[in-house]
Short mmCIF file of C-alpha atoms in Angstrom, two decimals:
data_model
loop_
_atom_site.label_atom_id
_atom_site.label_comp_id
_atom_site.label_asym_id
_atom_site.label_seq_id
_atom_site.Cartn_x
_atom_site.Cartn_y
_atom_site.Cartn_z
CA ALA A 1 145.35 68.79 -14.17
CA VAL A 2 142.15 70.51 -14.70
CA LEU A 3 141.34 71.04 -11.22
CA GLU A 4 145.18 72.26 -10.87
CA ALA A 5 144.83 74.67 -13.63
CA ILE A 6 141.50 76.39 -12.28
CA ARG A 7 143.09 76.33 -8.83
CA ARG A 8 146.17 78.04 -10.21
CA ARG A 9 144.01 80.72 -11.99
CA MET A 10 141.73 81.49 -8.87
CA VAL A 11 144.43 81.92 -6.80
CA GLY A 12 145.82 84.44 -9.38
CA GLY A 13 149.14 82.58 -9.02
CA GLY A 14 151.15 81.27 -11.93
CA ALA A 15 154.43 82.98 -12.90
CA LEU A 16 153.16 83.55 -16.28
CA SER A 17 149.75 85.05 -15.39
CA GLY A 18 148.75 87.57 -17.93
CA LYS A 19 150.92 86.64 -20.57
CA HIS A 20 150.01 85.19 -23.97
CA VAL A 21 151.99 82.58 -25.44
CA ILE A 22 151.87 80.89 -28.93
CA VAL A 23 152.93 77.23 -29.18
CA THR A 24 153.29 75.41 -32.61
CA ALA A 25 153.13 71.43 -32.57
CA GLY A 26 153.14 68.35 -34.54
CA PRO A 27 153.68 67.77 -38.22
CA THR A 28 152.03 69.32 -41.34
CA HIS A 29 150.55 67.56 -44.03
CA GLU A 30 151.17 69.05 -47.51
CA PRO A 31 148.59 67.55 -50.26
CA ILE A 32 149.89 66.15 -53.42
CA ASP A 33 146.21 65.48 -54.79
CA PRO A 34 142.94 64.80 -53.13
CA VAL A 35 144.02 61.34 -51.42
CA ARG A 36 147.90 61.77 -51.22
CA TYR A 37 150.17 64.12 -48.88
CA ILE A 38 153.70 64.46 -47.81
CA ALA A 39 153.88 64.12 -44.14
CA ASN A 40 156.74 63.83 -41.36
CA ARG A 41 157.08 61.87 -38.29
CA SER A 42 156.58 64.62 -35.72
CA SER A 43 154.20 63.11 -32.70
CA GLY A 44 153.32 66.54 -31.29
CA ARG A 45 154.08 65.21 -27.85
CA GLN A 46 156.91 67.55 -26.77
CA GLY A 47 154.93 70.71 -28.18
CA PHE A 48 151.65 69.55 -26.42
CA GLU A 49 153.56 69.03 -23.28
CA ILE A 50 155.00 72.64 -23.65
CA ALA A 51 151.52 74.27 -24.03
CA GLY A 52 150.25 72.48 -21.04
CA ALA A 53 153.21 73.28 -18.77
CA LEU A 54 152.79 77.16 -19.96
CA ALA A 55 149.36 77.27 -19.12
CA ALA A 56 149.69 75.29 -15.77
CA ILE A 57 152.08 78.18 -14.53
CA GLY A 58 149.49 80.92 -15.61
CA ALA A 59 149.96 81.65 -19.45
CA GLU A 60 147.31 82.13 -21.67
CA VAL A 61 148.36 79.71 -24.47
CA THR A 62 147.27 79.46 -28.15
CA LEU A 63 148.59 75.99 -29.30
CA VAL A 64 148.44 75.82 -33.25
CA ALA A 65 148.64 72.31 -33.78
CA GLY A 66 149.12 70.30 -36.97
CA PRO A 67 147.38 67.09 -37.63
CA VAL A 68 147.75 64.64 -34.46
CA ALA A 69 145.50 62.62 -32.49
CA LEU A 70 146.36 64.25 -28.72
CA PRO A 71 144.11 65.44 -26.26
CA THR A 72 144.08 69.40 -25.99
CA PRO A 73 145.95 70.29 -22.65
CA ALA A 74 143.97 71.92 -19.95
CA GLY A 75 143.45 75.52 -20.27
CA VAL A 76 144.91 75.89 -23.61
CA ARG A 77 143.08 77.06 -26.50
CA ARG A 78 143.79 74.91 -29.68
CA VAL A 79 143.70 75.99 -33.45
CA ASP A 80 143.98 72.80 -35.76
CA VAL A 81 145.64 73.41 -38.90
CA GLU A 82 147.01 70.77 -41.58
CA THR A 83 149.27 72.61 -43.79
CA ALA A 84 152.64 74.81 -43.38
CA LEU A 85 150.57 77.70 -45.04
CA GLU A 86 147.68 77.55 -42.69
CA MET A 87 149.97 77.13 -39.74
CA ALA A 88 151.93 80.32 -40.55
CA GLU A 89 148.28 82.05 -41.31
CA ALA A 90 146.93 80.90 -37.57
CA VAL A 91 149.95 82.23 -35.82
CA GLU A 92 149.87 85.57 -37.42
CA GLN A 93 146.25 85.54 -36.55
CA ALA A 94 147.25 84.65 -32.69
CA LEU A 95 149.34 87.89 -32.44
CA PRO A 96 150.12 89.64 -30.59
CA ALA A 97 152.08 87.50 -28.16
CA ASP A 98 154.66 87.79 -25.19
CA ALA A 99 156.22 84.67 -26.45
CA ALA A 100 156.43 81.90 -29.13
CA VAL A 101 157.65 78.57 -28.74
CA MET A 102 157.94 77.16 -32.48
CA VAL A 103 157.98 73.41 -31.94
CA ALA A 104 156.00 72.01 -34.85
CA ALA A 105 157.93 70.32 -37.59
CA VAL A 106 156.68 72.38 -40.60
CA ALA A 107 157.17 70.88 -43.94
CA ASP A 108 159.89 72.74 -45.85
CA TRP A 109 158.39 72.25 -49.20
CA ARG A 110 154.89 71.54 -50.48
CA ALA A 111 153.58 70.09 -53.61
CA GLU A 112 151.62 72.07 -56.09
CA PRO A 113 148.35 69.88 -55.55
CA SER A 114 146.54 68.38 -58.28
CA ALA A 115 142.88 68.83 -58.11
CA THR A 116 142.18 65.03 -59.31
CA LYS A 117 143.63 61.91 -58.03
CA ILE A 118 146.76 61.30 -60.17
CA LYS A 119 146.45 58.25 -62.18
CA LYS A 120 149.43 56.03 -63.31
CA GLY A 121 150.22 56.57 -66.70
CA GLY A 122 150.17 53.65 -69.27
CA ASP A 123 154.07 53.30 -69.08
CA GLY A 124 154.01 53.30 -65.53
CA ALA A 125 156.19 56.40 -65.39
CA PRO A 126 155.77 58.27 -62.14
CA PRO A 127 154.39 61.87 -62.58
CA PRO A 128 156.81 64.59 -61.70
CA LEU A 129 156.13 65.96 -58.18
CA ARG A 130 156.91 69.63 -58.29
CA LEU A 131 157.96 71.17 -54.84
CA VAL A 132 157.56 74.66 -53.69
CA GLU A 133 159.39 76.15 -50.75
CA ASN A 134 156.87 76.87 -47.94
CA PRO A 135 157.23 80.17 -45.87
CA ASP A 136 159.44 80.08 -43.16
CA ILE A 137 157.32 80.28 -39.91
CA LEU A 138 159.98 80.76 -37.38
CA ALA A 139 162.03 83.42 -39.42
CA GLY A 140 159.05 85.46 -40.51
CA LEU A 141 157.77 85.57 -36.79
CA ALA A 142 161.36 86.97 -35.50
CA ALA A 143 161.21 89.40 -38.62
CA ALA A 144 157.59 90.41 -37.90
CA LYS A 145 156.53 93.95 -36.85
CA LYS A 146 154.38 92.39 -34.09
CA ARG A 147 157.42 90.35 -32.96
CA PRO A 148 156.88 88.68 -29.59
CA GLY A 149 159.48 89.63 -27.07
CA LEU A 150 160.80 86.12 -26.77
CA VAL A 151 160.83 83.86 -30.08
CA VAL A 152 161.99 80.39 -29.48
CA GLY A 153 162.72 77.89 -32.05
CA PHE A 154 163.32 74.09 -31.97
CA ALA A 155 166.03 72.29 -34.17
CA ALA A 156 165.96 68.46 -34.36
CA GLU A 157 169.32 67.44 -35.39
CA THR A 158 171.10 64.21 -35.81
CA ASN A 159 174.80 65.42 -35.99
CA ASP A 160 176.59 68.36 -35.14
CA VAL A 161 173.91 69.35 -32.67
CA LEU A 162 175.17 72.49 -31.25
CA ASP A 163 176.91 73.81 -34.40
CA HIS A 164 173.72 73.39 -36.21
CA ALA A 165 171.53 74.90 -33.37
CA THR A 166 173.83 78.02 -33.08
CA ALA A 167 173.96 78.44 -36.83
CA LYS A 168 170.21 78.22 -36.93
CA ARG A 169 169.49 80.75 -34.08
CA ALA A 170 171.48 83.23 -36.25
CA ARG A 171 169.97 82.59 -39.30
CA LYS A 172 166.34 82.62 -38.14
CA GLY A 173 166.68 85.87 -35.85
CA CYS A 174 165.30 83.95 -32.94
CA ASP A 175 166.14 84.47 -29.13
CA TRP A 176 166.50 80.98 -28.20
CA ILE A 177 166.95 77.42 -30.15
CA VAL A 178 165.88 74.32 -28.47
CA ALA A 179 168.18 71.94 -30.10
CA ASN A 180 166.87 68.32 -29.83
CA ASP A 181 169.56 65.55 -30.25
CA VAL A 182 167.78 63.06 -32.20
CA SER A 183 170.81 60.97 -33.19
CA GLY A 184 170.08 57.15 -32.91
CA ASP A 185 166.30 57.88 -32.01
CA VAL A 186 164.15 59.64 -34.53
CA MET A 187 161.16 61.69 -33.12
CA GLY A 188 158.33 59.88 -31.34
CA GLY A 189 160.33 58.78 -28.23
CA SER A 190 159.21 59.53 -24.83
CA ASP A 191 162.47 61.29 -23.84
CA ASN A 192 164.58 64.14 -25.10
CA THR A 193 168.05 65.17 -24.99
CA VAL A 194 167.98 68.95 -25.14
CA HIS A 195 170.51 72.19 -25.38
CA LEU A 196 169.26 75.37 -24.66
CA VAL A 197 171.08 77.68 -26.99
CA THR A 198 170.70 81.71 -25.98
CA ASP A 199 172.86 84.64 -26.30
CA ALA A 200 174.30 83.68 -23.17
CA GLY A 201 175.54 80.35 -24.69
CA VAL A 202 174.43 76.71 -24.29
CA GLU A 203 172.71 74.93 -21.60
CA SER A 204 172.69 71.05 -21.64
CA TRP A 205 170.05 69.38 -19.98
CA GLU A 206 170.12 65.88 -19.34
CA ARG A 207 168.06 63.23 -21.04
CA LEU A 208 164.42 64.11 -19.63
CA PRO A 209 160.89 62.66 -20.27
CA LYS A 210 159.17 65.12 -22.39
CA PRO A 211 157.06 66.53 -19.63
CA MET A 212 160.15 67.65 -17.78
CA VAL A 213 161.82 69.34 -20.72
CA ALA A 214 158.37 71.22 -21.01
CA ALA A 215 158.36 72.20 -17.33
CA ARG A 216 161.96 73.17 -17.39
CA LEU A 217 161.25 75.07 -20.69
CA ALA A 218 158.10 76.78 -19.17
CA GLN A 219 160.19 77.94 -15.99
CA ARG A 220 162.73 79.45 -18.15
CA ILE A 221 160.45 81.47 -20.14
CA ALA A 222 158.80 82.64 -17.09
CA GLU A 223 162.19 83.76 -15.78
CA ALA A 224 162.73 85.44 -19.26
CA LEU A 225 159.45 87.20 -19.04
CA GLY A 226 160.14 88.58 -15.61
CA GLY A 227 157.65 86.64 -13.89
CA LEU A 228 159.72 84.50 -11.54
CA LYS A 229 162.67 85.28 -9.57
CA THR A 230 165.80 83.42 -11.31
CA ALA B 1 132.14 41.13 -30.42
CA VAL B 2 134.79 38.79 -28.89
CA LEU B 3 132.33 36.30 -27.24
CA GLU B 4 130.44 35.99 -30.28
CA ALA B 5 133.43 35.02 -32.23
CA ILE B 6 134.27 32.50 -29.67
CA ARG B 7 130.79 30.95 -29.67
CA ARG B 8 130.54 30.88 -33.27
CA ARG B 9 134.04 29.05 -33.51
CA MET B 10 132.95 26.59 -30.51
CA VAL B 11 129.58 25.70 -32.38
CA GLY B 12 131.54 25.09 -35.48
CA GLY B 13 129.30 27.38 -37.06
CA GLY B 14 130.23 30.24 -39.66
CA ALA B 15 129.79 29.70 -43.34
CA LEU B 16 133.38 30.64 -43.57
CA SER B 17 134.67 27.88 -41.32
CA GLY B 18 138.01 26.53 -42.75
CA LYS B 19 138.41 29.34 -45.07
CA HIS B 20 141.53 31.58 -44.74
CA VAL B 21 141.26 35.04 -46.09
CA ILE B 22 143.85 37.94 -46.56
CA VAL B 23 142.54 41.31 -46.03
CA THR B 24 144.70 44.36 -46.61
CA ALA B 25 143.69 47.82 -45.10
CA GLY B 26 144.89 51.17 -44.54
CA PRO B 27 147.48 53.50 -46.12
CA THR B 28 151.04 52.86 -46.86
CA HIS B 29 153.53 55.52 -45.80
CA GLU B 30 156.66 55.62 -48.26
CA PRO B 31 159.72 57.41 -46.66
CA ILE B 32 161.31 60.29 -48.48
CA ASP B 33 164.07 60.67 -45.64
CA PRO B 34 164.15 59.64 -41.81
CA VAL B 35 161.89 62.32 -40.83
CA ARG B 36 159.47 62.80 -43.98
CA TYR B 37 156.88 60.39 -45.97
CA ILE B 38 154.65 60.29 -48.30
CA ALA B 39 151.05 58.97 -47.03
CA ASN B 40 147.23 58.86 -48.31
CA ARG B 41 144.07 59.42 -46.48
CA SER B 42 143.07 55.98 -46.15
CA SER B 43 141.61 55.66 -42.46
CA GLY B 44 141.71 51.71 -42.99
CA ARG B 45 138.36 51.56 -41.08
CA GLN B 46 136.19 49.57 -44.38
CA GLY B 47 139.14 46.99 -44.38
CA PHE B 48 139.05 46.29 -40.58
CA GLU B 49 135.29 46.03 -40.59
CA ILE B 50 135.71 43.55 -43.51
CA ALA B 51 138.17 41.57 -41.69
CA GLY B 52 135.88 41.38 -38.70
CA ALA B 53 132.72 40.48 -40.61
CA LEU B 54 134.91 37.57 -42.39
CA ALA B 55 135.92 36.15 -38.90
CA ALA B 56 132.66 36.84 -37.46
CA ILE B 57 131.35 34.26 -39.83
CA GLY B 58 134.06 31.90 -39.25
CA ALA B 59 137.01 32.73 -41.37
CA GLU B 60 140.73 32.47 -40.55
CA VAL B 61 141.57 35.79 -41.34
CA THR B 62 144.83 37.51 -41.81
CA LEU B 63 144.81 41.32 -41.79
CA VAL B 64 147.91 43.27 -43.42
CA ALA B 65 147.34 46.58 -41.93
CA GLY B 66 149.26 49.93 -43.12
CA PRO B 67 150.04 52.28 -40.43
CA VAL B 68 146.61 53.10 -38.54
CA ALA B 69 145.62 53.54 -34.92
CA LEU B 70 142.87 50.98 -35.22
CA PRO B 71 142.05 48.21 -32.53
CA THR B 72 142.12 44.53 -34.24
CA PRO B 73 138.86 43.00 -34.73
CA ALA B 74 138.13 40.00 -32.75
CA GLY B 75 139.33 36.80 -34.07
CA VAL B 76 141.76 38.34 -36.57
CA ARG B 77 145.35 37.83 -37.01
CA ARG B 78 146.99 41.14 -37.70
CA VAL B 79 150.21 41.92 -39.58
CA ASP B 80 151.64 45.71 -39.17
CA VAL B 81 153.28 47.01 -42.06
CA GLU B 82 154.24 50.51 -43.28
CA THR B 83 155.55 50.52 -46.93
CA ALA B 84 153.87 48.84 -49.97
CA LEU B 85 157.03 46.72 -50.31
CA GLU B 86 156.35 45.23 -46.72
CA MET B 87 152.70 44.86 -47.46
CA ALA B 88 153.53 42.67 -50.85
CA GLU B 89 155.99 40.68 -48.80
CA ALA B 90 153.30 40.07 -45.80
CA VAL B 91 150.75 39.38 -48.30
CA GLU B 92 153.18 36.60 -50.12
CA GLN B 93 153.98 35.30 -46.61
CA ALA B 94 150.28 34.81 -45.52
CA LEU B 95 149.59 32.65 -48.91
CA PRO B 96 148.16 29.92 -49.34
CA ALA B 97 144.52 31.69 -49.17
CA ASP B 98 140.86 30.73 -50.25
CA ALA B 99 140.22 34.53 -50.89
CA ALA B 100 142.05 37.85 -50.72
CA VAL B 101 140.21 41.26 -50.41
CA MET B 102 142.78 43.83 -51.29
CA VAL B 103 141.08 47.19 -49.50
CA ALA B 104 144.54 48.89 -48.72
CA ALA B 105 145.17 52.37 -50.30
CA VAL B 106 148.64 51.06 -51.52
CA ALA B 107 151.21 54.07 -52.92
CA ASP B 108 151.58 53.68 -56.34
CA TRP B 109 155.29 55.24 -56.01
CA ARG B 110 157.60 55.29 -53.29
CA ALA B 111 160.55 57.99 -53.06
CA GLU B 112 164.11 56.75 -53.17
CA PRO B 113 164.94 57.57 -49.46
CA SER B 114 167.68 59.59 -48.18
CA ALA B 115 169.46 57.98 -45.23
CA THR B 116 170.04 61.56 -43.89
CA LYS B 117 167.45 64.28 -43.12
CA ILE B 118 167.32 66.43 -46.47
CA LYS B 119 168.44 70.30 -45.65
CA LYS B 120 167.32 73.12 -47.85
CA GLY B 121 169.93 74.44 -50.10
CA GLY B 122 171.02 77.95 -49.58
CA ASP B 123 169.29 79.11 -52.42
CA GLY B 124 166.08 77.71 -51.15
CA ALA B 125 165.68 75.39 -53.97
CA PRO B 126 163.77 72.04 -53.39
CA PRO B 127 165.41 68.98 -53.87
CA PRO B 128 164.48 66.69 -56.83
CA LEU B 129 162.33 63.92 -55.22
CA ARG B 130 162.77 60.81 -57.40
CA LEU B 131 159.91 58.64 -57.46
CA VAL B 132 160.02 54.71 -58.31
CA GLU B 133 156.77 52.74 -59.14
CA ASN B 134 155.75 50.33 -56.20
CA PRO B 135 154.88 46.77 -57.13
CA ASP B 136 151.03 46.15 -58.15
CA ILE B 137 150.15 43.99 -55.11
CA LEU B 138 146.59 43.36 -56.74
CA ALA B 139 147.79 42.32 -59.85
CA GLY B 140 150.76 40.25 -58.59
CA LEU B 141 148.30 38.39 -56.49
CA ALA B 142 145.90 37.70 -59.11
CA ALA B 143 148.81 36.28 -61.53
CA ALA B 144 150.62 34.40 -58.56
CA LYS B 145 150.94 30.58 -58.76
CA LYS B 146 149.40 30.37 -55.35
CA ARG B 147 146.63 32.68 -56.38
CA PRO B 148 143.61 32.71 -54.30
CA GLY B 149 140.56 31.18 -55.65
CA LEU B 150 138.71 34.65 -55.17
CA VAL B 151 140.51 37.93 -55.58
CA VAL B 152 138.65 40.98 -54.56
CA GLY B 153 140.13 44.62 -55.38
CA PHE B 154 138.90 47.94 -54.26
CA ALA B 155 138.67 51.06 -56.54
CA ALA B 156 137.94 54.69 -54.92
CA GLU B 157 136.71 56.53 -57.79
CA THR B 158 135.38 60.36 -58.32
CA ASN B 159 134.36 60.07 -61.62
CA ASP B 160 133.08 57.59 -64.17
CA VAL B 161 132.84 55.29 -61.19
CA LEU B 162 131.56 51.80 -63.32
CA ASP B 163 133.80 52.41 -66.36
CA HIS B 164 137.01 52.97 -64.24
CA ALA B 165 136.05 49.95 -61.77
CA THR B 166 135.17 47.61 -64.94
CA ALA B 167 138.34 48.65 -66.89
CA LYS B 168 140.30 47.95 -63.59
CA ARG B 169 138.71 44.37 -62.95
CA ALA B 170 139.91 43.53 -66.52
CA ARG B 171 143.39 45.16 -66.06
CA LYS B 172 144.31 43.56 -62.78
CA GLY B 173 142.92 40.04 -63.37
CA CYS B 174 141.21 40.08 -60.38
CA ASP B 175 137.45 38.62 -59.64
CA TRP B 176 135.70 41.36 -58.30
CA ILE B 177 136.15 44.98 -57.63
CA VAL B 178 134.36 46.90 -54.90
CA ALA B 179 133.94 50.24 -56.82
CA ASN B 180 133.70 52.77 -53.94
CA ASP B 181 132.08 56.26 -55.09
CA VAL B 182 134.07 58.80 -53.47
CA SER B 183 132.88 61.72 -55.56
CA GLY B 184 132.03 64.73 -53.17
CA ASP B 185 133.32 62.54 -50.22
CA VAL B 186 137.10 61.80 -49.92
CA MET B 187 137.80 58.51 -48.11
CA GLY B 188 137.61 58.75 -44.08
CA GLY B 189 133.77 58.94 -43.94
CA SER B 190 131.45 56.52 -42.14
CA ASP B 191 129.45 55.46 -45.04
CA ASN B 192 130.20 54.02 -48.52
CA THR B 193 128.35 53.80 -51.60
CA VAL B 194 129.38 50.75 -53.15
CA HIS B 195 129.15 48.87 -56.49
CA LEU B 196 130.03 45.20 -56.90
CA VAL B 197 131.73 44.43 -60.15
CA THR B 198 131.77 40.72 -60.94
CA ASP B 199 131.90 38.74 -64.28
CA ALA B 200 128.12 38.67 -64.14
CA GLY B 201 127.93 42.22 -64.13
CA VAL B 202 127.08 45.14 -61.75
CA GLU B 203 125.36 45.09 -58.18
CA SER B 204 124.82 48.62 -57.00
CA TRP B 205 124.29 48.69 -53.40
CA GLU B 206 122.31 51.32 -51.33
CA ARG B 207 124.63 54.00 -49.29
CA LEU B 208 125.52 52.11 -46.30
CA PRO B 209 127.63 52.33 -43.10
CA LYS B 210 131.05 50.70 -43.40
CA PRO B 211 130.12 47.99 -40.95
CA MET B 212 127.13 46.84 -43.26
CA VAL B 213 129.07 47.26 -46.28
CA ALA B 214 131.42 44.62 -44.68
CA ALA B 215 128.86 42.16 -43.50
CA ARG B 216 127.42 42.23 -46.98
CA LEU B 217 130.57 41.54 -48.65
CA ALA B 218 131.51 38.75 -45.96
CA GLN B 219 128.16 37.46 -47.08
CA ARG B 220 128.91 37.36 -51.00
CA ILE B 221 132.23 35.95 -50.17
CA ALA B 222 130.76 33.04 -48.28
CA GLU B 223 128.63 32.27 -51.08
CA ALA B 224 131.29 32.58 -53.71
CA LEU B 225 133.17 29.95 -51.60
CA GLY B 226 130.51 27.59 -51.51
CA GLY B 227 129.84 27.85 -47.73
CA LEU B 228 126.42 29.59 -47.99
CA LYS B 229 123.47 28.55 -49.79
CA THR B 230 122.65 31.91 -51.96
#
């Protein structure tokens, strides 16, 4: 894969040559105290595959990755973050970009963290866990002054997938939503059943391995950025 | 290491030959909903090293492991669990035992989990996160009818290490506390600074790599169980 990426770059090929794409991937971890945190089950694999697929067709890729133990795809610049606030900051630092693909499962809320380890009270009563809403990275980017020309969001849904995804696209102000039907199969598997929601409507893809979802999405992004004949 | 373990068993050697020891290791994950959970930063490495060190001197070891990506030490029977409730159940199932070394960083609280993914409300207000106290596995085991002859707890402390450890030993009803001084260095590093708190007082060990802490603790357990001349 390394040689392939080098070869593509050397021949100047690649439909996304000269384009900068930001990809976010993985979960975020939100500290409760120095030892505890809130996490989510995102494996990061779909986002890492997308970053690699974009790089393989010539894009300059900045991958903003939450805490996952995955190797960096060939040709990708990786920025590791832990929390949603750090991810928001890293995305802003990575601008300007021609496109952004926000695959990360960003925590909606963070705790107001305690500087010392929270101890159980004598009465065994759990401490109140105060939650604070995190910034909405996707909506923020879609409304930003330096907004990338193409902003793609992801939605993992268990029910009413297309309704939720269409509503999310409007609410977030992004161009596309990749709706991931996770009914009967929470995040972390090797395949995805995906619907691409754009202003032209809905494209439903057959159930595919994550690398093939990534390759097809990279291809569609190249078409949208004008680098490929459709 | 595999060959070494086999050889020790074949020659019938090993100070802990014929003894069953339960070891817990790693964090627990407590689900909030199908995608979110509360976790902690335990790497599981100290507990895995202890399980391996006990097996290497002949013990039959049951390692009850929270969610970590670590290889199973040679000669160890591993039971994987996710939550504190599952860990408590697995420890009970593993009884009877001659000794138990409870290294896992068990979550003090669990959330009352939601069956469906919690959505942000229209007003952005975070949902209340109701916490319920988890069973105290160490105290429960120390008070159990089938109590192992030697029950060892761990305490990671950032301040007043010996006071906290001594109080914890009395409160939990266990025989020893291995007090881990994590001031200036949260869990996850390669060394530990340890104090062994017993009814005879406190032994302070120099800062050691985790495998050496494990080997020394295994040796002390073998002495306590009468398998080694002291």
